[in-house]
Tab-separated table of C-alpha atoms in Angstrom:
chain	number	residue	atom	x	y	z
A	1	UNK	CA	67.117	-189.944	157.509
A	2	UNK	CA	65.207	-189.708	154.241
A	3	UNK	CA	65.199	-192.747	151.856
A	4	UNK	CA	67.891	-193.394	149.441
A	5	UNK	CA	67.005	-193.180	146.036
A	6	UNK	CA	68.504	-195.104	142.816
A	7	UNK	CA	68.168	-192.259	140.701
A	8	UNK	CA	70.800	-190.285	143.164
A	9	UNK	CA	73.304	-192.927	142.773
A	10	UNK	CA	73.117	-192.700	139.225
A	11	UNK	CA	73.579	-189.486	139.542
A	12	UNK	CA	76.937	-189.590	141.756
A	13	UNK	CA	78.296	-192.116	139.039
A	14	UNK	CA	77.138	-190.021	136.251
A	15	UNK	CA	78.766	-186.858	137.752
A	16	UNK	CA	82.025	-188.859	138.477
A	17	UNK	CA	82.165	-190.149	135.098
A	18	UNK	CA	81.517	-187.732	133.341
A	19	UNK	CA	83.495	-184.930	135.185
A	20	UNK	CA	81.587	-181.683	135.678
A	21	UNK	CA	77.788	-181.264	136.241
A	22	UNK	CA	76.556	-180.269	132.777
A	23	UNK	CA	78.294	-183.318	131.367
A	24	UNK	CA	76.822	-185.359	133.185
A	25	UNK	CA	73.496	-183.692	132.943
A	26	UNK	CA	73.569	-184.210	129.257
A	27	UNK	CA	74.694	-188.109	129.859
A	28	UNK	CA	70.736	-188.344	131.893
A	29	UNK	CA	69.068	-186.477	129.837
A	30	UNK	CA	68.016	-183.928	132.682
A	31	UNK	CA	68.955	-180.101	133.683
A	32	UNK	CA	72.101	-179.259	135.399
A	33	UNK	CA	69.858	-177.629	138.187
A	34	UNK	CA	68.338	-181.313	138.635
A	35	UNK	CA	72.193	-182.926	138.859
A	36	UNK	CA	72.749	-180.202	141.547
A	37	UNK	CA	69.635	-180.702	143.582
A	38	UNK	CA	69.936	-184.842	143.456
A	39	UNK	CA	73.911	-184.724	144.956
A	40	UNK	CA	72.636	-182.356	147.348
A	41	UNK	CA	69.755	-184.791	148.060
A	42	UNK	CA	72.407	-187.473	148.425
A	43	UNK	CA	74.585	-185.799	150.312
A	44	UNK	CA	71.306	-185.067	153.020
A	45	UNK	CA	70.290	-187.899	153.341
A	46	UNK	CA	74.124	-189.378	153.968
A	47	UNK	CA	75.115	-186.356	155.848
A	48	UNK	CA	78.641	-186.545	154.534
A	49	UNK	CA	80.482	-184.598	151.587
A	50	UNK	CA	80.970	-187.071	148.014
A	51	UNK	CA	82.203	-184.274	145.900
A	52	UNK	CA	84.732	-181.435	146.002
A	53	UNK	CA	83.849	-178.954	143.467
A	54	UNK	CA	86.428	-176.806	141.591
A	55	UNK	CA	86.382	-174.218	138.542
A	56	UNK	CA	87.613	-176.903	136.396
A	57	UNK	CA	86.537	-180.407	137.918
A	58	UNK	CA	84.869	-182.234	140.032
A	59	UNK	CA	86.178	-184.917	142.175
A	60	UNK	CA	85.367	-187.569	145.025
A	61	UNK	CA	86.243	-186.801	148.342
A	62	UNK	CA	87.597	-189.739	150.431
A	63	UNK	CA	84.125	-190.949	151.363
A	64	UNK	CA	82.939	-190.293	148.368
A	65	UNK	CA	85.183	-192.331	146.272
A	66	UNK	CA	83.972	-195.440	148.759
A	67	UNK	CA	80.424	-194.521	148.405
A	68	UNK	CA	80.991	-194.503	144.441
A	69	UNK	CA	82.271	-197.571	144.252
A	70	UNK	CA	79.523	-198.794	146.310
A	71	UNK	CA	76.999	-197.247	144.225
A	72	UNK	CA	78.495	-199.065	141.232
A	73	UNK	CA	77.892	-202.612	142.845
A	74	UNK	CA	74.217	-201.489	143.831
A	75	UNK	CA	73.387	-200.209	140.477
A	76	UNK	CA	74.841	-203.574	138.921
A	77	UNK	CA	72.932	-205.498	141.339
A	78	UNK	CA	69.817	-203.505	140.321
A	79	UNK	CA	70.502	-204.201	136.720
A	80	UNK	CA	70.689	-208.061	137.224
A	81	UNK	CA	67.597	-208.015	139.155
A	82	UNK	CA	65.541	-206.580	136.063
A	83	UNK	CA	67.496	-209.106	133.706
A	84	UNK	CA	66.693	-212.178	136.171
A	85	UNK	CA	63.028	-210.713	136.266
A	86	UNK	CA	62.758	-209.813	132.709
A	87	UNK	CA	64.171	-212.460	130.711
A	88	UNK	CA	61.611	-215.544	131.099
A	89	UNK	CA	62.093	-215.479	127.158
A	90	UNK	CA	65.177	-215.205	126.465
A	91	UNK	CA	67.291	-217.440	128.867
A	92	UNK	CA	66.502	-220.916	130.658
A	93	UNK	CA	68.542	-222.178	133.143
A	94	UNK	CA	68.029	-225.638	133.820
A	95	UNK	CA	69.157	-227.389	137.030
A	96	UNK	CA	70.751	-230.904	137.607
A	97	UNK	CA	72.523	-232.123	140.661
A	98	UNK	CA	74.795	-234.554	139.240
A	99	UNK	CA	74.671	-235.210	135.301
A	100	UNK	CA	72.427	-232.984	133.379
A	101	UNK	CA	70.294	-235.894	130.484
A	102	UNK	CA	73.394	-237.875	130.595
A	103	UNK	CA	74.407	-238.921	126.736
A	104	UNK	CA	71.726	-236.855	125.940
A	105	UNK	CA	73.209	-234.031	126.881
A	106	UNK	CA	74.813	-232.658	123.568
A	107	UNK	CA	72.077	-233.446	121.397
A	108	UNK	CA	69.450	-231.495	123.720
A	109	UNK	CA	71.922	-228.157	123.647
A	110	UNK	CA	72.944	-228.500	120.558
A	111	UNK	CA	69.024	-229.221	118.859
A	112	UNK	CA	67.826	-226.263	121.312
A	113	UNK	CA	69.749	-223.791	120.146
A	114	UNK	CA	68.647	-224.729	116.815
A	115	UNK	CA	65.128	-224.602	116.859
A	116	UNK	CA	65.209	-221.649	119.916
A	117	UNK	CA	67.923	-219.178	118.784
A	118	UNK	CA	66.393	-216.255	120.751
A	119	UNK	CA	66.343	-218.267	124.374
A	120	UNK	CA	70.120	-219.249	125.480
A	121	UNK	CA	70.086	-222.476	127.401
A	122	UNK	CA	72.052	-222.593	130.540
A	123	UNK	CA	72.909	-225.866	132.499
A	124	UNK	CA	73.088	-225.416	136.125
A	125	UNK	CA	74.875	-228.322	138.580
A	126	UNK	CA	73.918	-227.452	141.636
A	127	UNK	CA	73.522	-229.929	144.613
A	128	UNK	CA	70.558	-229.914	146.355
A	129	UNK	CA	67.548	-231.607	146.751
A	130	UNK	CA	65.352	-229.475	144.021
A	131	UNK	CA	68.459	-229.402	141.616
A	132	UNK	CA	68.917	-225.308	142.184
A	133	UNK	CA	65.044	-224.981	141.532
A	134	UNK	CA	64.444	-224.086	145.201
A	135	UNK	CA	66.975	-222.011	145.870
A	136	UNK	CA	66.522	-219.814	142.537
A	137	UNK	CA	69.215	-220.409	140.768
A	138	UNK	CA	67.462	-222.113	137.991
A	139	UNK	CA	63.870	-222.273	136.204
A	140	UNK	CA	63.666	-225.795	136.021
A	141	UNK	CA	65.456	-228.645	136.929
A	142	UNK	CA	66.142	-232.343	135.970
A	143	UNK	CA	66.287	-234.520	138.785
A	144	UNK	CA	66.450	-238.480	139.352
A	145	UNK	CA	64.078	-238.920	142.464
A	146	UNK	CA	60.937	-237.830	143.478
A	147	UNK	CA	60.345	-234.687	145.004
A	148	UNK	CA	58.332	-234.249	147.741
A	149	UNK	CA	58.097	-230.131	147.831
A	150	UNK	CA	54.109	-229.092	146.465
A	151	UNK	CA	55.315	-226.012	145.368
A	152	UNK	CA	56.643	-227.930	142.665
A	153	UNK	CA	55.309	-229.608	139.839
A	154	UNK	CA	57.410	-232.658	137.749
A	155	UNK	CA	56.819	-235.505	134.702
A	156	UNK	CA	59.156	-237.794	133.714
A	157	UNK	CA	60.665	-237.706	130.674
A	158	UNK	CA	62.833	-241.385	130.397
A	159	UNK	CA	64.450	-243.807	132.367
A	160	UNK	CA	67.886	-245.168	132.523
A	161	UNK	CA	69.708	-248.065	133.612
A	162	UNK	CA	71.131	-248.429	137.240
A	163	UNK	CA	74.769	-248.941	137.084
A	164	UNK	CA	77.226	-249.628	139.744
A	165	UNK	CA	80.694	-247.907	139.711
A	166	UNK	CA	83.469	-249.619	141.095
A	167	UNK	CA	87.400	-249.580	140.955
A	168	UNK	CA	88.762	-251.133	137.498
A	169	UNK	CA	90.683	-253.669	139.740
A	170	UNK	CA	87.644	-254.471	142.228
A	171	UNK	CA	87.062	-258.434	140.857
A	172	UNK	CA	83.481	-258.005	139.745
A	173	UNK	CA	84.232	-255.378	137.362
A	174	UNK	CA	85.627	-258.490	135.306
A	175	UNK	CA	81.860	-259.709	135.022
A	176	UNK	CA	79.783	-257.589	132.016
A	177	UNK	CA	77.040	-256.662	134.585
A	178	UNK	CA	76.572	-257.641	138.369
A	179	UNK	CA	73.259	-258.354	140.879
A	180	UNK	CA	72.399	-256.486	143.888
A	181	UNK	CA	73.235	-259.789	145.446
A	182	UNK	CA	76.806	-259.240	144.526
A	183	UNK	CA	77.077	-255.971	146.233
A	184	UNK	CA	76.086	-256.990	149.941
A	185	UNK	CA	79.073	-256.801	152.208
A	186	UNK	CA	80.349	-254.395	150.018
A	187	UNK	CA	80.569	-250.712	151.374
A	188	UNK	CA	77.939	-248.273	149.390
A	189	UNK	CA	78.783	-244.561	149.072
A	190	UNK	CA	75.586	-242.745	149.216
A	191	UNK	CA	74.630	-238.827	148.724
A	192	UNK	CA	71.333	-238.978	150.826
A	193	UNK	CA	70.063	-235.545	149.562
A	194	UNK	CA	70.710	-236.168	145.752
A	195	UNK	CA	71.515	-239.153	145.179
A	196	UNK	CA	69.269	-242.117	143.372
A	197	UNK	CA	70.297	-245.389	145.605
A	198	UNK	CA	69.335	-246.059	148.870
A	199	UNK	CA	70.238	-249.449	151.029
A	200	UNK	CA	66.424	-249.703	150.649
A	201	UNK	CA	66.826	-251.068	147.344
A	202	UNK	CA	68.097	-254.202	148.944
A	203	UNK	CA	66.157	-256.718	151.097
A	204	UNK	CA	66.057	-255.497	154.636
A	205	UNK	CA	68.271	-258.361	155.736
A	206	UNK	CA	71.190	-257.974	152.700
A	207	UNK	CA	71.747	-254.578	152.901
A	208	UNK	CA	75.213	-252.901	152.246
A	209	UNK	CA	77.169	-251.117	154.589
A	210	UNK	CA	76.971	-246.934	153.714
A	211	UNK	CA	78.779	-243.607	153.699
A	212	UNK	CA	77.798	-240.811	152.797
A	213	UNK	CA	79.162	-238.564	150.305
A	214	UNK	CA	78.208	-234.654	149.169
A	215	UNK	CA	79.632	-234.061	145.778
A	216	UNK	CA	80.119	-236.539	142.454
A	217	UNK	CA	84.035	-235.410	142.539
A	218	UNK	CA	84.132	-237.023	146.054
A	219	UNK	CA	82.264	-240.176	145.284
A	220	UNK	CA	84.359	-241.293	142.535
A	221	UNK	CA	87.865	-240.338	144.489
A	222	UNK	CA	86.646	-242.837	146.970
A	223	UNK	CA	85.056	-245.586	144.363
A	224	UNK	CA	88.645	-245.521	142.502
A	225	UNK	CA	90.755	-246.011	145.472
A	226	UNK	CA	88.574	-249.147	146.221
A	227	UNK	CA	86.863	-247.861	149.312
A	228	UNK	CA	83.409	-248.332	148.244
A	229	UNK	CA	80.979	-248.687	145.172
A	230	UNK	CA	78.265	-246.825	143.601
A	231	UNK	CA	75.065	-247.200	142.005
A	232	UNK	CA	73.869	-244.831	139.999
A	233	UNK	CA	71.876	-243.354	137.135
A	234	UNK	CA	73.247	-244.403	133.828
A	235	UNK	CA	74.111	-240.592	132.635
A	236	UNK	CA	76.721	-240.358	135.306
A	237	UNK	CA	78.956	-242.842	133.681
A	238	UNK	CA	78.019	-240.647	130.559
A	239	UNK	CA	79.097	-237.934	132.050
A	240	UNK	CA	81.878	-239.073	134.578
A	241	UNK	CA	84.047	-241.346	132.495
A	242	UNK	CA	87.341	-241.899	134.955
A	243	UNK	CA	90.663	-243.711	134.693
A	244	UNK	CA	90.376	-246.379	137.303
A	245	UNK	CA	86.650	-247.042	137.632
A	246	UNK	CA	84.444	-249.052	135.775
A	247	UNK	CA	80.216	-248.839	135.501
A	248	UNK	CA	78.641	-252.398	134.813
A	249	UNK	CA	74.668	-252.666	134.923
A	250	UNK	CA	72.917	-254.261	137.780
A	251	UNK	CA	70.640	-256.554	136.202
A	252	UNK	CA	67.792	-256.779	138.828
A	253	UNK	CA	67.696	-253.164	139.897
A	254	UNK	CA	65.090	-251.178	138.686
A	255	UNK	CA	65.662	-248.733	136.379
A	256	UNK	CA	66.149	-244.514	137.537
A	257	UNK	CA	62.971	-242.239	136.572
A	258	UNK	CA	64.510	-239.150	134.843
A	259	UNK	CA	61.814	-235.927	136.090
A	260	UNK	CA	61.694	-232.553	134.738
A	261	UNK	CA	60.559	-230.399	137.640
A	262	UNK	CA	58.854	-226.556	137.583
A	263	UNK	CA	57.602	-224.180	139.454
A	264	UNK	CA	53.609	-225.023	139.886
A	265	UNK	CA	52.635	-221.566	139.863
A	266	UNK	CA	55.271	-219.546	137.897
A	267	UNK	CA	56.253	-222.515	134.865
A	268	UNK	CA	58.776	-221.389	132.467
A	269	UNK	CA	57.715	-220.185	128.703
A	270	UNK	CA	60.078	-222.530	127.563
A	271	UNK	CA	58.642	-225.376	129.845
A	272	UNK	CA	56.118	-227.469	127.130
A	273	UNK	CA	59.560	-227.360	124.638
A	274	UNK	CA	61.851	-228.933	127.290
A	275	UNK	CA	59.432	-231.515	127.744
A	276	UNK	CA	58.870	-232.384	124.591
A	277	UNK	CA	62.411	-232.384	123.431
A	278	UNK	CA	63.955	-234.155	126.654
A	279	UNK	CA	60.503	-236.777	125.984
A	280	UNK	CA	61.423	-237.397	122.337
A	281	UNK	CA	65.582	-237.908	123.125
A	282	UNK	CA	64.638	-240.540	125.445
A	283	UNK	CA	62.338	-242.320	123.274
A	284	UNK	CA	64.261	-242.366	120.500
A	285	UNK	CA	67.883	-242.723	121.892
């Protein structure tokens, strides 16, 4: 079978759009005789019928109204790829696996877009170790523990307080801020791949129970029912606010390194802005 070409399916959907041949030879800016020769091209290298001609139109057969719409979702596909490859200046997705900066959050989007109008800023929750990074879906990605991948590069940018989340009725959240001391015996909900809090914060021998969890939506259904506690970056409680749970600070837990992670050997235009901006809103707020 010879190779399928993009220019042929843009050439069936051209055809079928358009209606006859010459229209839609005019629509690619080529000769009729090249529309003809590419569907019969396509039509070789498929070894089925797409088109029935008449002296008035030309329409799909059966097959050829599924391999159209295929050809549709292949060309679109096509055209994201050059927009995902292409557009380093003009869009940054950032990654974050639970709560973006935190109360910081507004103030970065909203001072971006001021002083980058021509390079939209996406933010990206995805749940996974590298914050989407990894797995593509973003070009860089704030994360709250260290990453261990060398194909990455990170810096931190600010720190936050360690908070724990409880139920509004659990009988510490009366107290304005509560000890790791306080929380042994109690059960910890953990999310080992994203998460900032380990039992290893606690002395070997005053450790808390654990379970795990896999998603922020889960954790705090479980922390407001009063089947377990948190501890967590201050931004979630920015960013999670829920009836029925409280977030005090744990006083002798030390505080949650807030990294900005890239790609080591493909950084982001945009990268030496995000650092600087994300640097100065945790300085200053």
């Amino acid at each position: 079978m010879d190779e399928l070409e993009l220019r042929q399916l843009r050439c069936l959907v051209a055809i079928v759009d358009e209606g006859t041949f010459t229209d839609a030879a005019i629509a690619l800016g080529v000769s009729q005789a090249a529309v003809s020769r590419t569907l019969a091209g396509l039509e070789r290298t498929l070894g089925v019928r797409l088109l029935r001609r008449t002296s008035r139109a030309v329409t799909p057969t059966a097959t050829g109204s599924r391999v159209v719409a295929q050809a549709r979702r292949v060309l679109a596909d096509v055209a994201d790829l050059v927009q995902e490859a292409t557009s380093g200046h003009t869009r940054l997705r950032i990654g974050y696996a639970w709560s973006a900066v935190g109360r910081h959050t507004v103030a970065f989007q909203r001072r971006w877009t001021a002083a980058h109008p021509g390079t939209d800023l996406h933010l990206v929750r995805v749940n996974t170790a590298s914050a989407g990074l990894g797995e593509g879906a973003c070009d860089l990605a704030v994360l709250r523990r260290p990453l261990e991948d060398r194909r990455f590069d990170t810096a931190i940018v600010g720190l936050e307080r360690r908070l724990c989340a409880m139920a509004a009725d659990d009988p510490p959240a009366r107290r304005r801020s509560v000890r790791l001391a306080d929380l042994t015996g109690r059960v910890l909900l953990v999310d080992r791949r994203t998460g900032t809090t380990t039992p290893e914060l606690w002395p070997a021998d005053s450790r808390p129970a654990v379970e795990e969890t896999h998603d922020v939506d889960d954790w705090l259904t479980v922390i407001a029912a009063g089947r377990g506690i948190g501890v967590t970056a201050e931004s979630t409680a920015n960013q999670y606010p829920r009836h029925g749970i409280v977030y005090r600070p744990v006083r002798d837990a030390e505080p949650v390194a807030v990294r900005l992670a890239w790609w080591r050997d493909d950084p982001h235009p945009a990268l030496q802005a995000v650092l600087e901006l994300l640097s100065e809103l945790y300085r200053t707020g």
